[in-house]
XYZ file of C-alpha atoms in Angstrom:
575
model
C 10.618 -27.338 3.905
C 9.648 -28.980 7.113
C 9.535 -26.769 10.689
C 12.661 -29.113 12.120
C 14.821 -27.618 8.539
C 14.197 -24.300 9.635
C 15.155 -24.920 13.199
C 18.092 -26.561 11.805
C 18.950 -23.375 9.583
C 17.869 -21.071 12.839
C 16.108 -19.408 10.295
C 12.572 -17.784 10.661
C 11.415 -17.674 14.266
C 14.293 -20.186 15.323
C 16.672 -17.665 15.172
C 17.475 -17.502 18.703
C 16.990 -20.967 19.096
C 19.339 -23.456 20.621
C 19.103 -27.164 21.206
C 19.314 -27.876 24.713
C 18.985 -31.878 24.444
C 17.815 -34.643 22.290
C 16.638 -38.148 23.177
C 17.831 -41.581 22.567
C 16.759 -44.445 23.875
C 14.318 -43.354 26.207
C 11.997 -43.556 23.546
C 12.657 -47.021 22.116
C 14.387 -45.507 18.673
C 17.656 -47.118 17.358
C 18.925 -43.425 16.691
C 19.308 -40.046 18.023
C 17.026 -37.942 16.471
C 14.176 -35.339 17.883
C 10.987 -37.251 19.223
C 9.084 -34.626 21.116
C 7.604 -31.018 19.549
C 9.770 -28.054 19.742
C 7.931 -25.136 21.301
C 7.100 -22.772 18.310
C 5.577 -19.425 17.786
C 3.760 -18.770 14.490
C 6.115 -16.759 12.055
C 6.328 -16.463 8.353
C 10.209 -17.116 6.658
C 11.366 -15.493 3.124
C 12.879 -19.005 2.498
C 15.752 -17.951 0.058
C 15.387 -20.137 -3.164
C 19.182 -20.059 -2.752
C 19.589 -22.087 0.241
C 20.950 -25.360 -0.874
C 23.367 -23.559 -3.248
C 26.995 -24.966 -2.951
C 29.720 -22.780 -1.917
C 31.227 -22.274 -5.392
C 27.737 -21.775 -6.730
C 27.196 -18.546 -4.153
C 30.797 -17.166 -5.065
C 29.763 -17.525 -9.183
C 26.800 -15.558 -8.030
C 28.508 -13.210 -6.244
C 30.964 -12.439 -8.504
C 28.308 -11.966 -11.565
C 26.291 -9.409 -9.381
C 29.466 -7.499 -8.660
C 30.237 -7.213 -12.622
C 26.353 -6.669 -13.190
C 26.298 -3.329 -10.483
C 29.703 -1.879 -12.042
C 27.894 -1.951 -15.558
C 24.412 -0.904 -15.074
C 25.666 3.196 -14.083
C 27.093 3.203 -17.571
C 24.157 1.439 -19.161
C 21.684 4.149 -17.443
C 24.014 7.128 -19.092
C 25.149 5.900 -22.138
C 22.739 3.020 -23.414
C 20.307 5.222 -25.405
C 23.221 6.312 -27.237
C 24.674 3.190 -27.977
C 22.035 2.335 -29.637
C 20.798 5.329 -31.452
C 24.392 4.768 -33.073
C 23.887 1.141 -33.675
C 20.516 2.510 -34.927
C 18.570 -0.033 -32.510
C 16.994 2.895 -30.775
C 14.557 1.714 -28.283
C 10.596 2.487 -29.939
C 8.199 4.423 -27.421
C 5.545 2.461 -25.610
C 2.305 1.959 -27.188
C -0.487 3.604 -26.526
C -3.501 1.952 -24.263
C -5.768 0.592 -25.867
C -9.030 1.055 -23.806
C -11.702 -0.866 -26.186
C -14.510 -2.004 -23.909
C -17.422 0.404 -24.186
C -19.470 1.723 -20.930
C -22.548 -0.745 -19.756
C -25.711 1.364 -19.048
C -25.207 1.351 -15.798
C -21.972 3.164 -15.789
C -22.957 5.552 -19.065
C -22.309 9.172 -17.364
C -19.601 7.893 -15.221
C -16.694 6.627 -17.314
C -16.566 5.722 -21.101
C -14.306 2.862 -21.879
C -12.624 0.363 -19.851
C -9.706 -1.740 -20.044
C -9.154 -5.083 -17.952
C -5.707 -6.569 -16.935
C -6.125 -9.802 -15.915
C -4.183 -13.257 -17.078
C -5.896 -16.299 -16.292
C -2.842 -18.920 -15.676
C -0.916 -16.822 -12.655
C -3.939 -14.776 -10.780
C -6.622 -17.670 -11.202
C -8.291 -17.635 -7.646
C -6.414 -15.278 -6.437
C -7.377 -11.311 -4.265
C -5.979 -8.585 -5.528
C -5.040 -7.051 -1.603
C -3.176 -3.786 -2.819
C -2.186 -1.353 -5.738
C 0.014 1.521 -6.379
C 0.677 3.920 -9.657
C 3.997 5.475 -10.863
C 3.361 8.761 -12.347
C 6.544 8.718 -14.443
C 5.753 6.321 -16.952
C 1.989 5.164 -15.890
C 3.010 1.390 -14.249
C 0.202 -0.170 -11.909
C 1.555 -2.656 -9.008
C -1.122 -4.907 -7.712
C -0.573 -7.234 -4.956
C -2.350 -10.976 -5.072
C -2.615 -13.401 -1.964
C -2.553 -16.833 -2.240
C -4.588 -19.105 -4.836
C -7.539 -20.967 -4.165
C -7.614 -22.802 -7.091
C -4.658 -23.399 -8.582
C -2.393 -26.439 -7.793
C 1.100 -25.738 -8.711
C 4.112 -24.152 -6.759
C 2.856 -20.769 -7.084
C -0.485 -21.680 -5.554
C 1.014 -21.250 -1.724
C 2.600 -17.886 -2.303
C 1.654 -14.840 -2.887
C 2.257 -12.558 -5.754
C 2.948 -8.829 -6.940
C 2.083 -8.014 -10.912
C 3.982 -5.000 -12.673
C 1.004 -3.818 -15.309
C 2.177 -1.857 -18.124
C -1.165 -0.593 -19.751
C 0.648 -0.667 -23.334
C 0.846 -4.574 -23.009
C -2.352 -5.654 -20.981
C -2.210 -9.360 -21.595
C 0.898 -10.026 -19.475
C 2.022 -8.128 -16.316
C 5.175 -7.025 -17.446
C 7.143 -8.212 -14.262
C 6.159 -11.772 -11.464
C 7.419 -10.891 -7.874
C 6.815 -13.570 -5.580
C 6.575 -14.257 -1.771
C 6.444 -17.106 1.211
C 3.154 -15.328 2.303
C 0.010 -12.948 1.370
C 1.085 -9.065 0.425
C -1.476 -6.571 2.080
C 0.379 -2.969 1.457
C 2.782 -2.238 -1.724
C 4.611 0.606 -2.999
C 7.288 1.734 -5.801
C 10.611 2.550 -4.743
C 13.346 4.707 -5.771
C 17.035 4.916 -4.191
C 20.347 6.450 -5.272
C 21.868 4.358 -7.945
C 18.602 2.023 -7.962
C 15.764 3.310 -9.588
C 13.463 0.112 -9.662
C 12.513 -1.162 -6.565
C 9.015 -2.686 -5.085
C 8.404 -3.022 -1.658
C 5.288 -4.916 0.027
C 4.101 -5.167 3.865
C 3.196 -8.582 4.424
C 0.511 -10.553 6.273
C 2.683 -12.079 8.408
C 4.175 -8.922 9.343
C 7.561 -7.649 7.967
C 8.408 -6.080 4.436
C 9.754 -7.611 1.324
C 12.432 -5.688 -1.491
C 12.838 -6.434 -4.967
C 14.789 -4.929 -7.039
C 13.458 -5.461 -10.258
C 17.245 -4.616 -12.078
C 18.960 -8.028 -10.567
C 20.227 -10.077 -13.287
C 17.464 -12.519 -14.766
C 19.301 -15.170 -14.048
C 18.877 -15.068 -10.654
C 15.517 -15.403 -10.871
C 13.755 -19.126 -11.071
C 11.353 -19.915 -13.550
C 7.812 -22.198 -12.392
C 5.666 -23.959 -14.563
C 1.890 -22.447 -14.111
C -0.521 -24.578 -16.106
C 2.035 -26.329 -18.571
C 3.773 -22.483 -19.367
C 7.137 -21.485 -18.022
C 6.650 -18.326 -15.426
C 9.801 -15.985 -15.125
C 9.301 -15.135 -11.455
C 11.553 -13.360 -8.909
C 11.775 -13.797 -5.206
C 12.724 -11.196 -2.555
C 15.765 -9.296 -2.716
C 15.990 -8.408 0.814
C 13.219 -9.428 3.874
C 13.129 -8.485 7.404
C 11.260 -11.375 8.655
C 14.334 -13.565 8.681
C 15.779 -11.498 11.407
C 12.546 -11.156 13.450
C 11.731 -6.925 12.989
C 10.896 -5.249 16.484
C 7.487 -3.710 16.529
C 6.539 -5.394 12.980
C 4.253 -7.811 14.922
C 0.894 -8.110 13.036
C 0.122 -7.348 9.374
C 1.279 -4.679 7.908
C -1.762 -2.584 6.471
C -0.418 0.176 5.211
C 3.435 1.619 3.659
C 4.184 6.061 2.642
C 7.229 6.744 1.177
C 8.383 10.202 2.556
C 9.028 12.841 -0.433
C 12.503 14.027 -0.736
C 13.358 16.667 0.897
C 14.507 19.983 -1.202
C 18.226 20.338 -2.073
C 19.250 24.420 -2.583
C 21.426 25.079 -5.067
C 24.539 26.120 -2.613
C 23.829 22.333 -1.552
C 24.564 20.328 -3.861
C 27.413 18.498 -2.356
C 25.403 17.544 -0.166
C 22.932 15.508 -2.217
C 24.804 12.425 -2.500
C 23.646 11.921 1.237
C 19.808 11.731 0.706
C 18.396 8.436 1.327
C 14.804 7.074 0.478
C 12.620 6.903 3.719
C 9.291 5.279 4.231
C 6.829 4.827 7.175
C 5.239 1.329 7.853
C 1.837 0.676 9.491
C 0.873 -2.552 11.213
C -2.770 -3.404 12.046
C -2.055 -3.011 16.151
C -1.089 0.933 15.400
C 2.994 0.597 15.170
C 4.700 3.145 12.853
C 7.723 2.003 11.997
C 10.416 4.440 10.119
C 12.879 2.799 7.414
C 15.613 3.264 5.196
C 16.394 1.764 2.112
C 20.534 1.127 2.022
C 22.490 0.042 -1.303
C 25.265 -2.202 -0.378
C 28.817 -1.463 -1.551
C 29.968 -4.957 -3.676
C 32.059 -5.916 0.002
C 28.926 -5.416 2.152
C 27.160 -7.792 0.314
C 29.303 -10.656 0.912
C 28.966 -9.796 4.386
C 25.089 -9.381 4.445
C 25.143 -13.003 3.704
C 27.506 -13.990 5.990
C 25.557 -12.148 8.844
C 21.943 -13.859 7.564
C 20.746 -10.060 7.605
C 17.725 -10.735 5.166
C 19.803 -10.173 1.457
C 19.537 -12.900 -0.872
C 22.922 -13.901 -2.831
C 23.684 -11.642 -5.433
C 21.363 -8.730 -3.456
C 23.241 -5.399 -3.172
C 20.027 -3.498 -1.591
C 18.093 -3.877 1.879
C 16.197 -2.132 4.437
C 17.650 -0.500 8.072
C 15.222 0.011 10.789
C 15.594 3.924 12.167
C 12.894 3.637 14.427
C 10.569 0.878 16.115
C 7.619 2.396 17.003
C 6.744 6.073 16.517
C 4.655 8.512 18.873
C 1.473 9.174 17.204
C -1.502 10.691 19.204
C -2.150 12.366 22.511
C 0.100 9.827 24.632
C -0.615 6.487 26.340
C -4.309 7.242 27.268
C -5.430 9.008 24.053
C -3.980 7.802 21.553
C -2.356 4.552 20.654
C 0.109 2.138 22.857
C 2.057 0.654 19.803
C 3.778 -1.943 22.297
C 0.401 -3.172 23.620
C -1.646 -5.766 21.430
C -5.146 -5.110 20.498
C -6.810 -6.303 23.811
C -4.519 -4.105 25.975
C -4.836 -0.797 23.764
C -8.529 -1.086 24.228
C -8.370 -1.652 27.832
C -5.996 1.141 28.323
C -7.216 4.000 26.255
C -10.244 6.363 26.622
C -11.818 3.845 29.314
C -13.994 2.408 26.578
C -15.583 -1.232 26.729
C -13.515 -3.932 26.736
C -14.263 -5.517 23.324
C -13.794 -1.923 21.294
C -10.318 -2.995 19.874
C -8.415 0.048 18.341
C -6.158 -1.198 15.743
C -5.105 0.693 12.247
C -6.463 0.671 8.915
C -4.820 3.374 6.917
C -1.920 5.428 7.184
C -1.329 9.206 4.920
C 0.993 11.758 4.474
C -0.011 15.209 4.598
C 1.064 17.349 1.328
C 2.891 20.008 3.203
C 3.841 18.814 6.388
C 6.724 16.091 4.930
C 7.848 14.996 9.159
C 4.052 14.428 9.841
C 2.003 11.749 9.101
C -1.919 10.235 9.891
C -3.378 6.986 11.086
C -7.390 6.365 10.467
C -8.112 3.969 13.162
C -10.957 1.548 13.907
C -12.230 3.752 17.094
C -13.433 6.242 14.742
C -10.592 8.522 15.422
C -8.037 9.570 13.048
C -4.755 10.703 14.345
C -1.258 12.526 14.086
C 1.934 11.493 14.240
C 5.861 13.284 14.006
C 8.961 12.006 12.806
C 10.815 14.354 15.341
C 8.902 15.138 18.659
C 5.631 15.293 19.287
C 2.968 16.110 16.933
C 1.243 19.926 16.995
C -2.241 20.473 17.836
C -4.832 19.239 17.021
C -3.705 15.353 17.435
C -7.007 13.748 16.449
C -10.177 14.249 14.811
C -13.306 12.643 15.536
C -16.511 12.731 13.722
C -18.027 14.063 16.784
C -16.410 14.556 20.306
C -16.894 11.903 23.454
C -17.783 14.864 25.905
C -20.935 15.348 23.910
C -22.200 11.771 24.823
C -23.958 11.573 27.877
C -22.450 7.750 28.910
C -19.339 5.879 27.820
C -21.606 2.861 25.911
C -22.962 5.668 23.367
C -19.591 7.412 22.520
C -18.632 3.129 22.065
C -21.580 2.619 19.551
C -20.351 6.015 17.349
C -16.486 5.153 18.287
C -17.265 1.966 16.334
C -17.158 3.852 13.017
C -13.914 2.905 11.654
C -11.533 4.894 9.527
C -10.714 3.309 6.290
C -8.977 5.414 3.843
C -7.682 9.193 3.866
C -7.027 11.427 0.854
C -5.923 14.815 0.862
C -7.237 17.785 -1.457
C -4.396 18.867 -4.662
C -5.949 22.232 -3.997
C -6.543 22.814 -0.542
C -3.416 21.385 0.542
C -4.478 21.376 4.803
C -7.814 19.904 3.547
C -8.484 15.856 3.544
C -11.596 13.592 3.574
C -11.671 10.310 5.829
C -13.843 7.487 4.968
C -15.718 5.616 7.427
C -17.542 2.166 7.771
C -21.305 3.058 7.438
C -21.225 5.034 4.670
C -19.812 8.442 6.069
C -17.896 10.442 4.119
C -16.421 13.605 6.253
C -13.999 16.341 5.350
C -11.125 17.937 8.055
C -8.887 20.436 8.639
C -5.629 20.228 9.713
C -6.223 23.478 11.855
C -9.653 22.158 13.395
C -10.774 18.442 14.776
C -14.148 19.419 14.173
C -15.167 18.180 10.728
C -15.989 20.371 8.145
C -18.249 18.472 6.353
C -20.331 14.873 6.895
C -21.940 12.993 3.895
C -23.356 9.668 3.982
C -24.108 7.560 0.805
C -26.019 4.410 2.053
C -24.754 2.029 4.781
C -22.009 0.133 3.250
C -18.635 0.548 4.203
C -16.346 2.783 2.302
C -13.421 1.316 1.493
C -11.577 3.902 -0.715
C -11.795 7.498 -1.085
C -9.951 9.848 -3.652
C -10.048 13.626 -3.909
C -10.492 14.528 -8.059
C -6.691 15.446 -9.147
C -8.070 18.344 -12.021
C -11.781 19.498 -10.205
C -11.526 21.016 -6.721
C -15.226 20.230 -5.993
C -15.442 16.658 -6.385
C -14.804 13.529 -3.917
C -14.568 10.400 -5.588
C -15.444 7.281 -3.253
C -16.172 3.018 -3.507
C -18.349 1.097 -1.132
C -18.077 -2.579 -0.238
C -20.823 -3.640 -2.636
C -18.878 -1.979 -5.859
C -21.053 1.342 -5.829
C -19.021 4.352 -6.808
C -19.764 7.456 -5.083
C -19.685 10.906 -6.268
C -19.746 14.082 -3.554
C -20.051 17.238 -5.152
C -19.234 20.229 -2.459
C -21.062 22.720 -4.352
C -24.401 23.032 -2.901
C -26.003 23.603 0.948
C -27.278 20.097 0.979
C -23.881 18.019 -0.453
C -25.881 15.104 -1.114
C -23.536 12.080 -2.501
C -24.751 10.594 -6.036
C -24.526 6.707 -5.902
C -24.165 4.716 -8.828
C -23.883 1.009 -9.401
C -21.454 -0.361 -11.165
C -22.797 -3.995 -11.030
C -20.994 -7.082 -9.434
C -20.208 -8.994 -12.756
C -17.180 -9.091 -15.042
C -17.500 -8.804 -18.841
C -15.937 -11.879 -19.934
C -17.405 -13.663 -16.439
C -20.750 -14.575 -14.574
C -19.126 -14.594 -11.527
C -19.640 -12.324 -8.543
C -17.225 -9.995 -7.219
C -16.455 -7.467 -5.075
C -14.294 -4.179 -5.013
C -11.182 -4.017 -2.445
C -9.728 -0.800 -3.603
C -10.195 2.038 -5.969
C -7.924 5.360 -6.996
C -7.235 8.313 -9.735
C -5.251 9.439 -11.593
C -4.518 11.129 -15.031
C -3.462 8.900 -17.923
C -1.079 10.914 -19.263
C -0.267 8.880 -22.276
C -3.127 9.232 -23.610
C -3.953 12.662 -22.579
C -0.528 13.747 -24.460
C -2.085 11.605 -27.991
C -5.464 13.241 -27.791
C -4.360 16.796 -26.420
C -6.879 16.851 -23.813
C -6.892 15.808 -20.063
C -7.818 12.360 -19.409
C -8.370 10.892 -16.212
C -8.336 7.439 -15.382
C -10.026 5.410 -12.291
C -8.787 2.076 -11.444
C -10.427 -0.226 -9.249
C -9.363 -3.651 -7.976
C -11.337 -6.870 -6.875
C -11.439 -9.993 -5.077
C -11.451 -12.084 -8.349
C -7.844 -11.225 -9.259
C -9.221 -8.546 -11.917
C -8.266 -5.159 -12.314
C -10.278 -2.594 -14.353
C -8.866 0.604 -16.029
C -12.087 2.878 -16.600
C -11.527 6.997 -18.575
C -14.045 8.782 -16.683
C -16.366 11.162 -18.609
C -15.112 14.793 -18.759
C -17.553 16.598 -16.918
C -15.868 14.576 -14.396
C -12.505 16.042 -14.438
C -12.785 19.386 -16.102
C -12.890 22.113 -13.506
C -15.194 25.367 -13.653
C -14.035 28.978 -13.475
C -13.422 29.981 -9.688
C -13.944 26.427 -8.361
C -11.659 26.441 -5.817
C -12.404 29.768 -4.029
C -16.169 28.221 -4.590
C -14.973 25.375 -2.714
C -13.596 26.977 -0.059
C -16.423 29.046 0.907
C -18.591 26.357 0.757
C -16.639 24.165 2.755
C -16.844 26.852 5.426
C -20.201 27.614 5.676
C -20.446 23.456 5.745
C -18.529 23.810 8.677
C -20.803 26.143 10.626
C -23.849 24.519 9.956
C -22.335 21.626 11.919
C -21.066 23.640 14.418
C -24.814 25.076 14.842
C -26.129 21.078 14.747
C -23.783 20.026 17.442
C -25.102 23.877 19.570
């Protein structure tokens, strides 16, 4: 696919182009053809593997996703018992199998382990993102491109579907024209398997993973036959206002609460979610299910659906307000260079772009952004954002010149996760090492812990203990941060740089918790399960010991207390 094919199309960032003249002779050529470079902007292009389809090739396809959509309502309602009368009832999922035993150096930690990793597809390939369905336990990993493969997967990037039943083969292949870097699970009225991904090259992607298998091309990855599927639905074909830079971050909002005098009403909800780009742009979605005519007309109108798609994205808002305003917070229209410029009259070179973005438990129109200033701050759906908008490990009016409150500003905000228990409660890591605890009430920090120098990269609040702060460094250390003493002195442990079945090095890119309920419902205890992904395509599956996740009597309240008189011992530092 050459760049004069897409021009040709006006697909990708030649949307809007038109050809104003060609030249002939004046160049000595027999023919008319285009001698001189078109003026291009870099953009990435979901090229549809449906492109050169002939007419009565898209209307086949067409016409098998209509009969496909009519069917699978009745197959969701009545399949089970269809078969149960056919007596090819569906056998439960197997339980996981986690069969590697502890190393020394992570005895006290975790027990077993469990690796999901396949060497033909995710051979020199990052894993960049990961997400976990409660429901039934699935793990979505996102891959960029390969290193060292050479076939034609190597150039794209990938998302994995792990089912921890079946470790040996991701259970589903998503592919993309570009590198993933934020990924989510998705559900929508009358389409309850969807995966969404923020992309490098700015823009999201949609699959829904219930489209007919034939629609989906198979690729030969080391002499083996690859069932792969491409995007449903992209909005970088149309060119997405406010999506410029990679996207870093995606939230689906909950659902709000339907009363029971209602319930007429809850045909009407729609699945939201809140996108974060790396220059500080919020962007607010919607994901839409196409009626069987819309479809048709989707394609027609090049608005990002791939034949036979019946799902896509609308844009309800460009850019949200997030912050104190233009010279506070952050100017989502402004690149890097011109946000630094503009806010807080900081040096020059102090770019403040975006690194995380979380939702706050109870507040479902709010949301934060950790940025790479050192500040974290809030945003609203509807209006502007209460009080306080941002929280800073310490405040610039305690600096005594602008180049100090630079060199502390330059502490940037990785990863948030808020507290099961103390639902107004979050920590925020930093680069450095720091570790610190808010309130939603306060911008003063409640707490600050630091565990070393290298950069934390993901932080996690226990799900079962109310004490305990989970965290990962850049060098693959796991953190523990017990807030049940004066001192609150993180425990470091190192979990080594080396694979099991592999000498070579690696390092962590993200890390979270959660229970394991499959296997928690076999053995009839909790079990909690910590997952952490690397830069060598591999993904480890650790049960963490249970003194880890068992809580103590009163731990909460404990919690609590301590938290506050953490608080005013900092208060009395900064005095």
């Amino acid at each position: 696919m050459t760049e004069y094919d897409l021009f040709s199309m006006g697909r990708g960032c030649y949307r809007d182009a038109v050809i104003g003249s060609s030249q002939t002779n004046d160049d000595a050529v027999p023919d008319e053809c285009q001698t001189e470079p078109i003026e291009k902007c870099s953009a990435a292009c979901q090229f549809p593997d449906t492109a050169h389809e002939t007419q009565h090739e898209t209307e086949k396809a067409l016409q098998a996703s209509d009969s496909t959509e009519e069917l699978l309502p009745f197959l969701r309602s009545a399949g089970s018992v269809i078969l149960g009368m056919l007596g090819l009832q569906q056998q439960h999922r197997a339980f996981p199998e986690f069969n590697i035993p502890a190393p020394f150096e992570k005895q006290g930690v975790i027990t077993q382990s469990l690796f999901l990793y396949t060497p033909g597809i995710l051979e020199g390939r990052a894993v960049t993102a990961t997400a976990y369905r409660d429901a039934d336990g699935m793990i979505l990993a996102a891959y960029g491109p390969s290193n060292l493969q050479e076939n034609e997967l190597a150039a794209m990037g990938c998302l994995c579907v792990w089912d921890l039943s079946s470790p040996a083969m991701p259970a589903k292949v998503l592919v993309s024209e570009g590198c993933p870097t934020a990924c989510t699970f998705l559900a929508a009225p009358g389409k309850g398997d969807l995966i969404l991904a923020g992309m490098q090259e700015g823009g999201l992607c949609l699959w829904d993973c219930e489209e007919a298998g034939s629609r989906s091309s198979s690729c030969s990855v080391n002499g083996a036959s690859v069932h792969c599927q491409r995007p449903t639905f992209s909005s970088e074909c149309h060119g997405s206002p406010g999506m410029a830079g990679a996207v870093v971050s995606v939230a689906v909002l909950p659902q709000p609460h339907v009363h029971a005098g209602e319930q007429s009403k809850a045909g009407l909800k729609t699945t939201r979610l809140l996108a974060l780009t790396e220059w500080g742009n919020v962007s607010l979605w919607s994901v839409h299910v196409l009626a069987s005519g819309e479809c048709s007309a989707a394609r027609a109108a090049d608005a990002g659906v791939s034949i036979g798609g019946c799902v896509g994205l609308l844009l309800l808002t460009a850019s949200l307000a997030m912050g104190r305003g233009p010279h506070d917070g952050m100017q989502a229209s402004l690149p890097g260079h011109a946000v630094s410029s503009a806010c807080t009259q900081l040096p020059y070179e102090l770019e403040r772009r975006a690194a995380v973005l979380s939702l706050p438990p109870t507040r479902f129109d709010q949301y934060l952004v950790g940025l790479d200033s050192g500040q974290t701050v809030r945003g609203s759906l509807y209006g502007e954002a209460p009080v306080p908008k941002e929280w800073l490990l310490e405040d610039k009016m305690e600096f005594r010149s602008i180049q100090q409150y630079a060199q502390r500003s330059q502490l940037q905000v990785t990863c948030i996760s808020f507290s099961p228990f103390m639902l107004d409660v979050w920590v925020a890591g930093h680069t450095g090492g720091i570790m610190a605890v808010f309130s939603l009430t306060s911008s003063r920090p409640m707490l600050v812990a630091q565990a070393g120098e290298q950069d934390i990269i993901a932080v996690t609040w226990s799900p079962t203990k109310p004490s305990l702060v989970m965290a990962l460094n850049s060098h693959s250390q796991f953190i523990l941060l017990h807030i049940n003493s004066q001192t609150c002195q993180p425990k470091v442990f190192d979990f080594g740089n080396t694979t099991t079945s592999s000498k070579d090095t690696r390092t962590a890119i993200t890390m979270f918790v959660r229970p394991c309920k499959a296997l928690s419902d076999k053995l009839q205890q909790e079990k909690q399960m910590m997952v952490i992904a690397f830069d060598n395509g591999y993904i480890e599956c650790c049960l963490l010991e249970s003194a880890l996740t068992s809580a103590q009597h009163h731990e909460e309240e404990k919690t609590r207390e301590m938290l506050k008189l953490q608080s005013k011992s900092c208060l009395v530092k900064r005095l």
